[in-house]
Every structure is written in C-alpha cells, then in structure tokens.
Short mmCIF file of C-alpha atoms in Angstrom, two decimals:
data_model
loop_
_atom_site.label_atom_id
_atom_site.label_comp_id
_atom_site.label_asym_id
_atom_site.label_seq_id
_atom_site.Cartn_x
_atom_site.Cartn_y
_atom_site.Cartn_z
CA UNK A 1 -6.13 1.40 -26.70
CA UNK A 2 -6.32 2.10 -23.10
CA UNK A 3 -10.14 2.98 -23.22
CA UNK A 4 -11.48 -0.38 -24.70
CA UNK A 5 -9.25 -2.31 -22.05
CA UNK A 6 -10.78 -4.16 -19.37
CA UNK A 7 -8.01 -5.91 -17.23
CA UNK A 8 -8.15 -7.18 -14.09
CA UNK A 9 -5.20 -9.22 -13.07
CA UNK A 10 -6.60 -12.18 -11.28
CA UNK A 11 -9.72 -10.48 -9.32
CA UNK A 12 -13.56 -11.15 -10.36
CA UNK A 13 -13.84 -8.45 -13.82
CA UNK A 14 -16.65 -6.43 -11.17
CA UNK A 15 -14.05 -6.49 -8.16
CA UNK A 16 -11.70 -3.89 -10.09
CA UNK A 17 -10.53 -2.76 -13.13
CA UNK A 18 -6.75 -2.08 -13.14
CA UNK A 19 -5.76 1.03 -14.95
CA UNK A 20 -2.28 -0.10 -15.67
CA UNK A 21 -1.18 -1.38 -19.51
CA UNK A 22 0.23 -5.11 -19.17
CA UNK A 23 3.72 -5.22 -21.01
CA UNK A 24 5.41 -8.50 -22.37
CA UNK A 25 9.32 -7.39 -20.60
CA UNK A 26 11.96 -8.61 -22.77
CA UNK A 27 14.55 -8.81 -19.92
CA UNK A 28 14.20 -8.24 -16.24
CA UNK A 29 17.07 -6.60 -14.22
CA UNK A 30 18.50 -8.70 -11.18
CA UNK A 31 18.03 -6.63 -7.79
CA UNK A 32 21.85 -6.14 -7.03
CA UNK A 33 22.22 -4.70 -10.64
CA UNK A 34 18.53 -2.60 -10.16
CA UNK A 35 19.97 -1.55 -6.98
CA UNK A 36 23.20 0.40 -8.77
CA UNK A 37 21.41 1.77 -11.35
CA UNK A 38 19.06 4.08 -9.29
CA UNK A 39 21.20 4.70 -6.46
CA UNK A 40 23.39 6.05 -9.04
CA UNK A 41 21.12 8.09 -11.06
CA UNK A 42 20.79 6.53 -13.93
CA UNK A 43 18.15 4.84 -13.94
CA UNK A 44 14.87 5.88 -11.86
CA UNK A 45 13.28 3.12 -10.40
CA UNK A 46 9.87 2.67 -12.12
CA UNK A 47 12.02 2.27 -15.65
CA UNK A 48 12.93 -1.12 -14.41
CA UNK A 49 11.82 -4.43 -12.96
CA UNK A 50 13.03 -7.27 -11.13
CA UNK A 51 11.25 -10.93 -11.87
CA UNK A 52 9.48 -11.68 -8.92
CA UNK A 53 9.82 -15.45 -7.55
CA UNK A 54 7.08 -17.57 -5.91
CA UNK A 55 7.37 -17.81 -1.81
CA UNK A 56 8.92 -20.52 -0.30
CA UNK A 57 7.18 -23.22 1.61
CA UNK A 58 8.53 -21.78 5.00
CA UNK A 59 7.18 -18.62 3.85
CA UNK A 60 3.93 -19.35 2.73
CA UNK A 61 3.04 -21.10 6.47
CA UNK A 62 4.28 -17.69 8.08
CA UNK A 63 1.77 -16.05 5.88
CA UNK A 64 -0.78 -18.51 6.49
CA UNK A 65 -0.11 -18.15 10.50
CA UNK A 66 -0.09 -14.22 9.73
CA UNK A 67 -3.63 -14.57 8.38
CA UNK A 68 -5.03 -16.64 11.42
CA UNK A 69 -3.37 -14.21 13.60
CA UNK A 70 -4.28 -10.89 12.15
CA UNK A 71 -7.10 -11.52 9.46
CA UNK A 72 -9.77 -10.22 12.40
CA UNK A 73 -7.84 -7.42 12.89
CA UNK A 74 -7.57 -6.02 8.80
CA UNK A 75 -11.37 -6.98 8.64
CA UNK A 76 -12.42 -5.00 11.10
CA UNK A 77 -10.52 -2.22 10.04
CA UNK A 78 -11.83 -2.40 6.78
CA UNK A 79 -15.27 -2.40 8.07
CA UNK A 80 -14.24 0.86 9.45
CA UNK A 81 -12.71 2.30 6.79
CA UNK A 82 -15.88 1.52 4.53
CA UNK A 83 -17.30 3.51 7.32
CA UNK A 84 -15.47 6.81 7.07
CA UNK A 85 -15.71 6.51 3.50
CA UNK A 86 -19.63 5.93 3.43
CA UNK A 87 -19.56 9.12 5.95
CA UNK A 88 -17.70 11.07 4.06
CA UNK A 89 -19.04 11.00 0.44
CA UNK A 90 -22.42 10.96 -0.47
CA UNK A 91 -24.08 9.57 -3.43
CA UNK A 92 -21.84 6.85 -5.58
CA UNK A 93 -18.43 6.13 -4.69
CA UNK A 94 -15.41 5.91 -7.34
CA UNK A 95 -12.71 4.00 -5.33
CA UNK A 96 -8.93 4.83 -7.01
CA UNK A 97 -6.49 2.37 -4.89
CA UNK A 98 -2.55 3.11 -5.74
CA UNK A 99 -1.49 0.02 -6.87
CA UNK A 100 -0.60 -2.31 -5.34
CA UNK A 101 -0.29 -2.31 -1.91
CA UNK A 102 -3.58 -0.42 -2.30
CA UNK A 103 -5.62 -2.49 -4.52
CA UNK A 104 -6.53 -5.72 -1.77
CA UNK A 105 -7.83 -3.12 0.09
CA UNK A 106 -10.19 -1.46 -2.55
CA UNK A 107 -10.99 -5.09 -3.26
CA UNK A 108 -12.54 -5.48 -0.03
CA UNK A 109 -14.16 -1.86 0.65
CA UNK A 110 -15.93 -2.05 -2.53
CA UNK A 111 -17.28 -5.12 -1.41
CA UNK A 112 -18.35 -3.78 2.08
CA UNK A 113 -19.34 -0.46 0.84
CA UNK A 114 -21.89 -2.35 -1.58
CA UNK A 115 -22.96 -5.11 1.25
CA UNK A 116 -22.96 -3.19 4.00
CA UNK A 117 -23.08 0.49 3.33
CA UNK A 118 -25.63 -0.12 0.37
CA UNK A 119 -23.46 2.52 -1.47
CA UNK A 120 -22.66 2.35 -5.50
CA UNK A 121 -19.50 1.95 -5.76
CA UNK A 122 -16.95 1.76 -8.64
CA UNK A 123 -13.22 0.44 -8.11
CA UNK A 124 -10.02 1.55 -10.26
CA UNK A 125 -6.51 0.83 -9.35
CA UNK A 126 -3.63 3.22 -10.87
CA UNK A 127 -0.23 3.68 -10.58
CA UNK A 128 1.62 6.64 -8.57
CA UNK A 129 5.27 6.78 -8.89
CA UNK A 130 7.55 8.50 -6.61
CA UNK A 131 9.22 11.40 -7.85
CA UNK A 132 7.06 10.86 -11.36
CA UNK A 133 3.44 11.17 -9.94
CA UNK A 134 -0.12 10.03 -10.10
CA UNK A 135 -1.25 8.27 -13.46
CA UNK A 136 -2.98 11.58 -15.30
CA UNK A 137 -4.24 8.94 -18.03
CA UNK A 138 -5.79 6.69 -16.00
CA UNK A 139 -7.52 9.58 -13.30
CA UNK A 140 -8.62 10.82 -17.21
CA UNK A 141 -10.10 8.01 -17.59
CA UNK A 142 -11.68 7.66 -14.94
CA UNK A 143 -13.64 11.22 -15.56
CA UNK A 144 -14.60 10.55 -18.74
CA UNK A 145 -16.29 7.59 -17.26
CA UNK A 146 -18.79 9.50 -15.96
CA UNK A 147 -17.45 9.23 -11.97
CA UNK A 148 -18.28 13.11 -10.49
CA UNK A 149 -14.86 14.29 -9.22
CA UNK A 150 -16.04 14.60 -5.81
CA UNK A 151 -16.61 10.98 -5.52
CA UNK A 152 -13.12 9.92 -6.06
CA UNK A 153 -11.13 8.14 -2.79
CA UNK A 154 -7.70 7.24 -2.82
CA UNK A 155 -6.84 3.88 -1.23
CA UNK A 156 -3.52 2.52 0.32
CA UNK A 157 -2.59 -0.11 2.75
CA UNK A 158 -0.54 2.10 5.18
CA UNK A 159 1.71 4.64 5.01
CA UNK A 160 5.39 4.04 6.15
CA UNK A 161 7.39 7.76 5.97
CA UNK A 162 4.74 9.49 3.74
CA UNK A 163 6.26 10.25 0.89
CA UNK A 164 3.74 8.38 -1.46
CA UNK A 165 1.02 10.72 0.61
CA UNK A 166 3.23 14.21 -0.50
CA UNK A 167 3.57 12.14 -3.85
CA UNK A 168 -0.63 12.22 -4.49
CA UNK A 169 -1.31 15.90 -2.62
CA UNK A 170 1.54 17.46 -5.27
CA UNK A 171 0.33 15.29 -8.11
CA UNK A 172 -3.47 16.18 -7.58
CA UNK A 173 -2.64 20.02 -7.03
CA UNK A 174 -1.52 19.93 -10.63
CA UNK A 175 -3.73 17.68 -12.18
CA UNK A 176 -7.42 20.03 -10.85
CA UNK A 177 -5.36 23.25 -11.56
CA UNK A 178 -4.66 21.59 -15.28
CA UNK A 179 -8.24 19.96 -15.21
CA UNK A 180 -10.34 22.69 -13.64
CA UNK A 181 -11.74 20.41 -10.96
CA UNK A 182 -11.07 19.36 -7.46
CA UNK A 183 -10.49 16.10 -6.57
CA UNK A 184 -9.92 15.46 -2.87
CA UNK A 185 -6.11 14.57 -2.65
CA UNK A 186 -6.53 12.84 0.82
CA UNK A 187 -5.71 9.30 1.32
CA UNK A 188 -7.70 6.55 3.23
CA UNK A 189 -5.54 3.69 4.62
CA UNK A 190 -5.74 1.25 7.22
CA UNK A 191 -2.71 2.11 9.09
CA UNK A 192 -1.10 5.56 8.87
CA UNK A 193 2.64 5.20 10.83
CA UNK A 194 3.50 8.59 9.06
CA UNK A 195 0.68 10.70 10.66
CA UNK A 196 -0.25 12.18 6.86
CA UNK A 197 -3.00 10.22 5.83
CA UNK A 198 -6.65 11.85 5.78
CA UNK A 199 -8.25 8.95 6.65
CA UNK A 200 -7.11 5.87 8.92
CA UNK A 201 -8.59 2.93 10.62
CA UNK A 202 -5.41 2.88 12.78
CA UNK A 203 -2.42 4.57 13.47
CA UNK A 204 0.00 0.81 15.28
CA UNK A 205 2.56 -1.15 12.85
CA UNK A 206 0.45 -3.79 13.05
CA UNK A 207 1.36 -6.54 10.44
CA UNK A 208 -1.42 -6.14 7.57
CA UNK A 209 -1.45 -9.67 6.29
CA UNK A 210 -1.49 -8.32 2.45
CA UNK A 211 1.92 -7.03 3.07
CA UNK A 212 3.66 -10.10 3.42
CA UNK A 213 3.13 -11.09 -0.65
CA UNK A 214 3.90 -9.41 -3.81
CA UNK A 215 1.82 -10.47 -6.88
CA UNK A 216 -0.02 -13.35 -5.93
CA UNK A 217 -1.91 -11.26 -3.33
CA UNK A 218 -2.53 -8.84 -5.52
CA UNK A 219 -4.47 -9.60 -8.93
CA UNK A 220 -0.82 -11.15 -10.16
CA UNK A 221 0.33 -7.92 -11.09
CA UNK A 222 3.68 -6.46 -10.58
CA UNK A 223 4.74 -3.28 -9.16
CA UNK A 224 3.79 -0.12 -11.87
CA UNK A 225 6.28 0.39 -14.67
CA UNK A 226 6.90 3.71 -16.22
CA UNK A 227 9.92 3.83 -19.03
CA UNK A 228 10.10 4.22 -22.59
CA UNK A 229 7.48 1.35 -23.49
CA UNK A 230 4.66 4.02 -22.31
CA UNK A 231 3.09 6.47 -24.90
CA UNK A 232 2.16 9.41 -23.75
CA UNK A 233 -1.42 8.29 -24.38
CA UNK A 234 -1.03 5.10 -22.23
CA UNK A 235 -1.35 3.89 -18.77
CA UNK A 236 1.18 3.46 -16.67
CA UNK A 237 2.59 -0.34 -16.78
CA UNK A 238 2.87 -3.58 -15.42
CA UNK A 239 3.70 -7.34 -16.08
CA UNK A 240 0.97 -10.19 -15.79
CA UNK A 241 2.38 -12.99 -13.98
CA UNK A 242 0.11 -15.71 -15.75
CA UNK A 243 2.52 -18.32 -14.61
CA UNK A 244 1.56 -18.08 -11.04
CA UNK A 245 -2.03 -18.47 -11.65
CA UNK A 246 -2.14 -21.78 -9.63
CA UNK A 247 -0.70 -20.53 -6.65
CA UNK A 248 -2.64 -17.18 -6.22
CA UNK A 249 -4.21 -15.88 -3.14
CA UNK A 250 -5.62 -12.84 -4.44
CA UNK A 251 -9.61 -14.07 -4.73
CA UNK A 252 -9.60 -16.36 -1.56
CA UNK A 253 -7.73 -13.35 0.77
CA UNK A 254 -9.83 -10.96 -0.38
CA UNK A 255 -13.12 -13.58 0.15
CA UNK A 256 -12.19 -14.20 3.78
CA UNK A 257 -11.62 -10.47 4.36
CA UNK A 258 -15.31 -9.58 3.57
CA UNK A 259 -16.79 -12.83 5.22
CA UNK A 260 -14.99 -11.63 8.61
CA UNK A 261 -16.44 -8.40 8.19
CA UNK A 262 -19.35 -8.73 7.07
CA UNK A 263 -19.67 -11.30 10.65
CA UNK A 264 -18.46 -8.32 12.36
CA UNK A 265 -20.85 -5.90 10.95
CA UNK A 266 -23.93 -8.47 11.72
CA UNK A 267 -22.90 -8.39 15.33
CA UNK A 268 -22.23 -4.81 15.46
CA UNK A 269 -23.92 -2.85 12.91
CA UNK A 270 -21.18 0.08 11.76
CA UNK A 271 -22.52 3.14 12.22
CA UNK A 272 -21.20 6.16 9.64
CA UNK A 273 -18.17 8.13 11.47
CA UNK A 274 -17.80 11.48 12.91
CA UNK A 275 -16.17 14.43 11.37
CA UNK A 276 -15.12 17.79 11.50
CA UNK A 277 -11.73 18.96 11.10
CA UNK A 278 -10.43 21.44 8.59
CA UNK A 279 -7.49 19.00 7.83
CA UNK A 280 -10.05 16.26 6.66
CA UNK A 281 -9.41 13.65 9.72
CA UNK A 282 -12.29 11.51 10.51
CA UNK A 283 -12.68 9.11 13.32
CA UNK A 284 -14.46 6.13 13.25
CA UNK A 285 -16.01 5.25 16.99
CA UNK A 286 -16.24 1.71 17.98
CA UNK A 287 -18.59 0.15 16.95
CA UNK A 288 -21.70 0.49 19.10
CA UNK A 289 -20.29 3.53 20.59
CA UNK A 290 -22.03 6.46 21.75
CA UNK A 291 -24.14 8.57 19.15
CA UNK A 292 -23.99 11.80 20.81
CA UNK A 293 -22.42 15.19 19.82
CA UNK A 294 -19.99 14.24 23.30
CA UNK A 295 -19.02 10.80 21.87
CA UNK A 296 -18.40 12.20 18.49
CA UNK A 297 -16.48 15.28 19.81
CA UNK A 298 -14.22 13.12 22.19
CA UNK A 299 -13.59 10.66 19.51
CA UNK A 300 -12.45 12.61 16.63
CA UNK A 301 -9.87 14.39 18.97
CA UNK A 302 -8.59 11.54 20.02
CA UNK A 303 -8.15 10.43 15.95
CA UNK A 304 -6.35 13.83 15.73
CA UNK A 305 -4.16 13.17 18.78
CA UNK A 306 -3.37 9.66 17.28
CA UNK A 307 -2.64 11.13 14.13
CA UNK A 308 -0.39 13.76 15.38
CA UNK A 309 1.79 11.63 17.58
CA UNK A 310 2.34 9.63 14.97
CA UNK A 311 3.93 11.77 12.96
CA UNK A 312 6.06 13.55 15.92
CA UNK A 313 7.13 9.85 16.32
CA UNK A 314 7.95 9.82 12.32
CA UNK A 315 9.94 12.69 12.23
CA UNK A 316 11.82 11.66 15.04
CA UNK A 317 12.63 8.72 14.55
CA UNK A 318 14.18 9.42 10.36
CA UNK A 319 16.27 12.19 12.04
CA UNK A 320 17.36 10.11 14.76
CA UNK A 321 18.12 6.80 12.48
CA UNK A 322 19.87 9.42 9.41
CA UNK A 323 22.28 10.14 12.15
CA UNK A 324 23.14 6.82 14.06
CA UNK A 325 23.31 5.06 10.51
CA UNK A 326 25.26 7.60 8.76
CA UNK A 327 22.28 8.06 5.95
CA UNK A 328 22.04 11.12 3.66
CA UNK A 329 18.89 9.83 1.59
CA UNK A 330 16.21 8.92 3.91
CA UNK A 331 14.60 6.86 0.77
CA UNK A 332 17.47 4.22 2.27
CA UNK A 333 15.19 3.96 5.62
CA UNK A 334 11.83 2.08 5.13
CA UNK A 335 9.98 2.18 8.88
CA UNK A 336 7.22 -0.02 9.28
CA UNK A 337 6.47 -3.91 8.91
CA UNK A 338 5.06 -3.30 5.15
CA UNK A 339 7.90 -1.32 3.85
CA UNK A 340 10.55 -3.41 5.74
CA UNK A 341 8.80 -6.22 4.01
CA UNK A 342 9.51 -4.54 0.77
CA UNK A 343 12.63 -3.69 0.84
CA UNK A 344 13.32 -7.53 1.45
CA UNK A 345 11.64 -8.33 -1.23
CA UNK A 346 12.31 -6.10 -3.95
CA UNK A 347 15.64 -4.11 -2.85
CA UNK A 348 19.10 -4.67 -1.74
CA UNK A 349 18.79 -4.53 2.17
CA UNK A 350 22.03 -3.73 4.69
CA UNK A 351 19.79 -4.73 7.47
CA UNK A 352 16.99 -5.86 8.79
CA UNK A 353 16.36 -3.55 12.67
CA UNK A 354 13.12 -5.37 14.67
CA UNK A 355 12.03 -4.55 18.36
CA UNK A 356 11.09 -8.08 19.53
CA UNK A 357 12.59 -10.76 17.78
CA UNK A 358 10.45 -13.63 19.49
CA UNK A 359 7.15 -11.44 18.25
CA UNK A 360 5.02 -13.10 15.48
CA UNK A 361 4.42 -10.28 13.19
CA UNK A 362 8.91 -10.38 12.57
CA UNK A 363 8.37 -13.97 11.30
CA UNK A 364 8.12 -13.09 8.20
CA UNK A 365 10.73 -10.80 8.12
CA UNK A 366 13.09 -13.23 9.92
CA UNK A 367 12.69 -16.27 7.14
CA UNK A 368 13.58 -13.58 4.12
CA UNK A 369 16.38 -12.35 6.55
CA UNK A 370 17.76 -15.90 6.61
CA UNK A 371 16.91 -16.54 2.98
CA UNK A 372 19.01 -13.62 1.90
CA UNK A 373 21.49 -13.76 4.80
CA UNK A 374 20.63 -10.10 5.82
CA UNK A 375 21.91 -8.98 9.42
CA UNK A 376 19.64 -9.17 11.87
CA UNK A 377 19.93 -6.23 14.69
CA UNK A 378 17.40 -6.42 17.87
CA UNK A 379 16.60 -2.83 18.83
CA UNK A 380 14.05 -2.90 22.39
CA UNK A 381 13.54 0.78 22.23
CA UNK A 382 12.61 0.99 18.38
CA UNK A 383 9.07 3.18 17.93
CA UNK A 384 8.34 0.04 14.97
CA UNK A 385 7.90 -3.30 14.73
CA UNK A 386 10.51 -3.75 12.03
CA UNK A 387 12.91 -0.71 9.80
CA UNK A 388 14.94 -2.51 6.68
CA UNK A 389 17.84 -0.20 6.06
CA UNK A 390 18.56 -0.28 2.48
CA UNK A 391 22.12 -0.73 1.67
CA UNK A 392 23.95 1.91 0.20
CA UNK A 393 25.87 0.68 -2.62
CA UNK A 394 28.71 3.40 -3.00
CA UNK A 395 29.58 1.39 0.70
CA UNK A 396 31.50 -1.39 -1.25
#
C-alpha cells in the first residue's frame, strides 16, 4: 500500500520521500513509435515510456564542464530560493517538488532551509501530468501526514511555456474546492522563462546543470507514469533504474550544490526576502542589500518587471515561431535550454534552433544533435538560448 511505502530512488531516505509507486514495465515503447501514438491520439503520453540509456562519454564531460561552469550560479540561486521560501511561510515547511525536474531542487532547499534557515522542513516529490493533473493521492497523503495545508510549496526547476504552471493552479483549484482547504497553488522555481511562476530566483535561460540528465540526476527514477497499472488508490508511477546505480550523480550533485551554498551563505548571510504583491511575487535582494522599506520597495518591482517581460517575451515569441514553422499545437515548441534538452532526450525532434552556436551552455545540446543527426539551425535574434521543435509526424 501506498501509505506504508517509503521510497526514495537513490537520495539519503531523510533527503525525500518520492510519492510515486515503482512499476516492474513489461515492455518499453521506442521514441519514434511513442512519438505516433500521442501525436495521434491514441495514446496520451504518461500511459507510456521509453527506456532511458546511460550518457555517452562525450556527454558526460559536457555535463561535467556544465557543472564547473554553472554549479555557482544554481547554488546561489538556491540559496535564494530557500530565502523566499523561509520568508514566505512561517512555522514548518512541507516541500512538494513535481517530479522530476523538480525533485534536485527540493533536494537541495530542504537541505538549506534546515542549515541555513533553521526551518523544519519535510520533502515529498509527486507527479503532475499534463492534461491529467496533480497526484490527488499523493497531496492526500501528504495531509494525512500531519503537514498544515498552508505549509505546502511546490518546487520546479524552471518553467519553459507554462503549461505545467496552468497544469498545478487548475489541478489545486479542484483539489481545496473537493478538500475544503487551500493550498497555495503557486510555484517556486529557479528560473521562470514563462513569466507564471510565483516564485523565482531568476527569470535568464541560463543552463541549470540538473537539466542536462534524466534519471541518474534524479534519485534514478523515470519520468511519472499514469496508465492502467494505477489503482485508483495508488500513486502515480515510475520505473527504478537499479541498473544504473554505479553511474549515478544524484547524491554527489546534490552534495556539491549545498556545499557551494552553504560557502555562499557564510560569506553573505541571506537575509529573508521582500514581499507584497497581490499576485504572490516575491523578490529576493542581493545578498547584503539594503534592509530598508526603499530597498525592499525598489526590489520587488523590479522582480515584477522581470517577471512580466518575461512573459510578453513568451507569448511572443510561441505566436511568432507557430507561424514561421507552420505549427498548430504549440506542445510541438519547447523554448528554453531544459525543455530543448528534453525533447532531445525523450521525443522525436525536427530541429534543434540555438542563438550562439560557439556558446557553452548549447554543448550539450549540440553532442545529442549529432548523436541523433537532428538539424541544427543558428538563429542570432532568438529571445532563448536553445527551442527543440518537435517533429510533427503526420509530416512524413
């Protein structure tokens, strides 16, 4: 039963506790044949599963070179995320990070917001499914744990159009009218492309090192499953990938994430963040910024001008690459290093779009390109680092 289960993947059992029910698949579907099947209706996406593959030795040094490049840079955001967080809830905290992109992350700020914050904090990581919705089993479960609703923040990595975002504020609108509470439906992320997120440390595709594996930088779980093998009374599910135990990064990433930080916070103690808009933005100030009601003031608008331009640049841009690709289902358009990542990992991609070819944070992008023999275009005037355009299979 899902109660008595206490699974979590590859992390350290007080690091998280996935909410997800690990499945023994009989078969896996190849991504050419995956891609048919929900393009065409007739099969939704979270039904099926592609076997993921270990990364190649090229690969891993690009991720390795993406670390010592930008590991500073996701530290220090996290720091500051664990810092609007701390602001913003008083008392314990129950962490829920939407697996998986979302669960390094909750990794770390339950780390920080224990070391640094000196707040309780508890961390689950469930499945949301586009088009399907939030894990009602698993957030449940989570009450009946004992976590007050009001403690509850959801976790992601970044947002790329938003959809996942709409996904959790429709889900969560139904679950406290069903549920008679009233869980905050805003999401905390480190870098919010799409302008929707409640909470971000940044708003710049900036290449978030965690993005660049699947499972084995992320407890060696696979992306949620949700098809017939799921009782009603289950968790959403997932495979184990046991078999890449001995090349998992999941502990040691997340280890050198909180050692960073918690450097970063010894030099420059975080201070909680300012808020104070109806919407639920917060802005965290430098750190070692200005205390006063000015600083704060000038700060937060600045987090709501951020926030706001990027998603006028969003919108714009879907409408304006729908048109000069031909597109009618903007799921085919993935904007963003992470979700350009993903597509070349997990879907079927026409193309791979990037602004600066000879920039480090494509490099990972450019060895699955020429692993998979995707086209390459080189687009100066493109508002992100990278867009995969998913290939449209009733092209030929």
């Amino acid at each position: 039963m899902n109660a008595a289960m206490n699974f979590s993947g590859s992390y350290h059992g007080d690091d998280v506790q996935f909410l997800l029910k690990p499945l023994a698949l009989a078969s896996f579907v190849d991504v050419p044949d995956k891609e048919r099947l929900i393009q065409s209706g007739r099969r939704h996406y979270s039904e099926m599963l592609s076997r993921e593959s270990l990364p190649s030795a090229r690969y891993l040094e690009v991720f390795r070179a993406a670390c010592a490049a930008n590991l500073e840079r996701m530290a220090g955001d996290c720091l500051a995320l664990a810092g609007l967080i701390a602001q913003r809830r008083s008392g314990p905290v129950t962490l829920v990070s939407l697996a998986r992109a979302g669960t390094p992350v909750g990794v770390v700020l339950k780390r920080l917001l224990a070391g640094v914050f000196g707040r309780e904090t508890a961390h689950y990581s469930l499945s949301i499914i586009r088009d399907r919705g939030i894990d009602q089993v698993a957030l449940e479960y989570i009450l009946a744990r004992g976590h007050a609703a009001e403690s509850i923040v959801f976790v992601d990595g970044w947002t790329g159009k938003g959809v996942i975002s709409g996904e959790l504020q429709a889900s969560m609108a139904d679950f406290n009218a069903s549920h008679g509470c009233a869980i905050d439906s805003g999401l905390y992320v480190l870098s919010d492309l799409a302008g929707v997120a409640a909470c971000a440390a940044a708003h710049d595709d900036y290449l978030i090192p965690s993005s660049i594996l699947n499972a084995t930088v992320s407890g060696l779980v696979s992306r949620s499953i949700l098809n017939q093998s799921i009782g009603p009374a289950d968790f959403h599910g997932c495979v184990y990938y046991a078999e890449f135990e001995p090349q998992d990064q999941s502990r040691a990433f997340a280890d050198s994430l909180v050692e960073r930080a918690l450097a970063i916070a010894e030099c420059s103690p975080p201070r909680a963040a300012a808020s104070g808009a109806a919407s639920g933005a917060v802005v965290s100030a430098p750190l070692g910024a200005s205390h006063g009601a000015a600083g704060e003031a000038a700060a937060l608008a600045a987090t709501l001008a951020a926030r706001d331009e990027a998603a006028r640049v969003s919108r714009r841009y879907m409408a304006e690459a729908m048109r000069e690709h031909a597109i009618a289902d903007r799921n085919l358009i993935k904007p963003g290093l992470g979700e350009a990542t993903r597509v070349l990992l997990r879907r079927t991609p026409e193309r791979l779009i990037v602004r600066d070819a000879a920039s480090a944070d494509v490099a990972h992008l450019l060895v699955l390109a020429r692993e998979k023999n995707v086209p390459v275009h080189i687009d100066p005037e493109l508002p992100y680092q990278a867009v995969s355009i998913i290939r449209n299979v009733s092209d030929g």
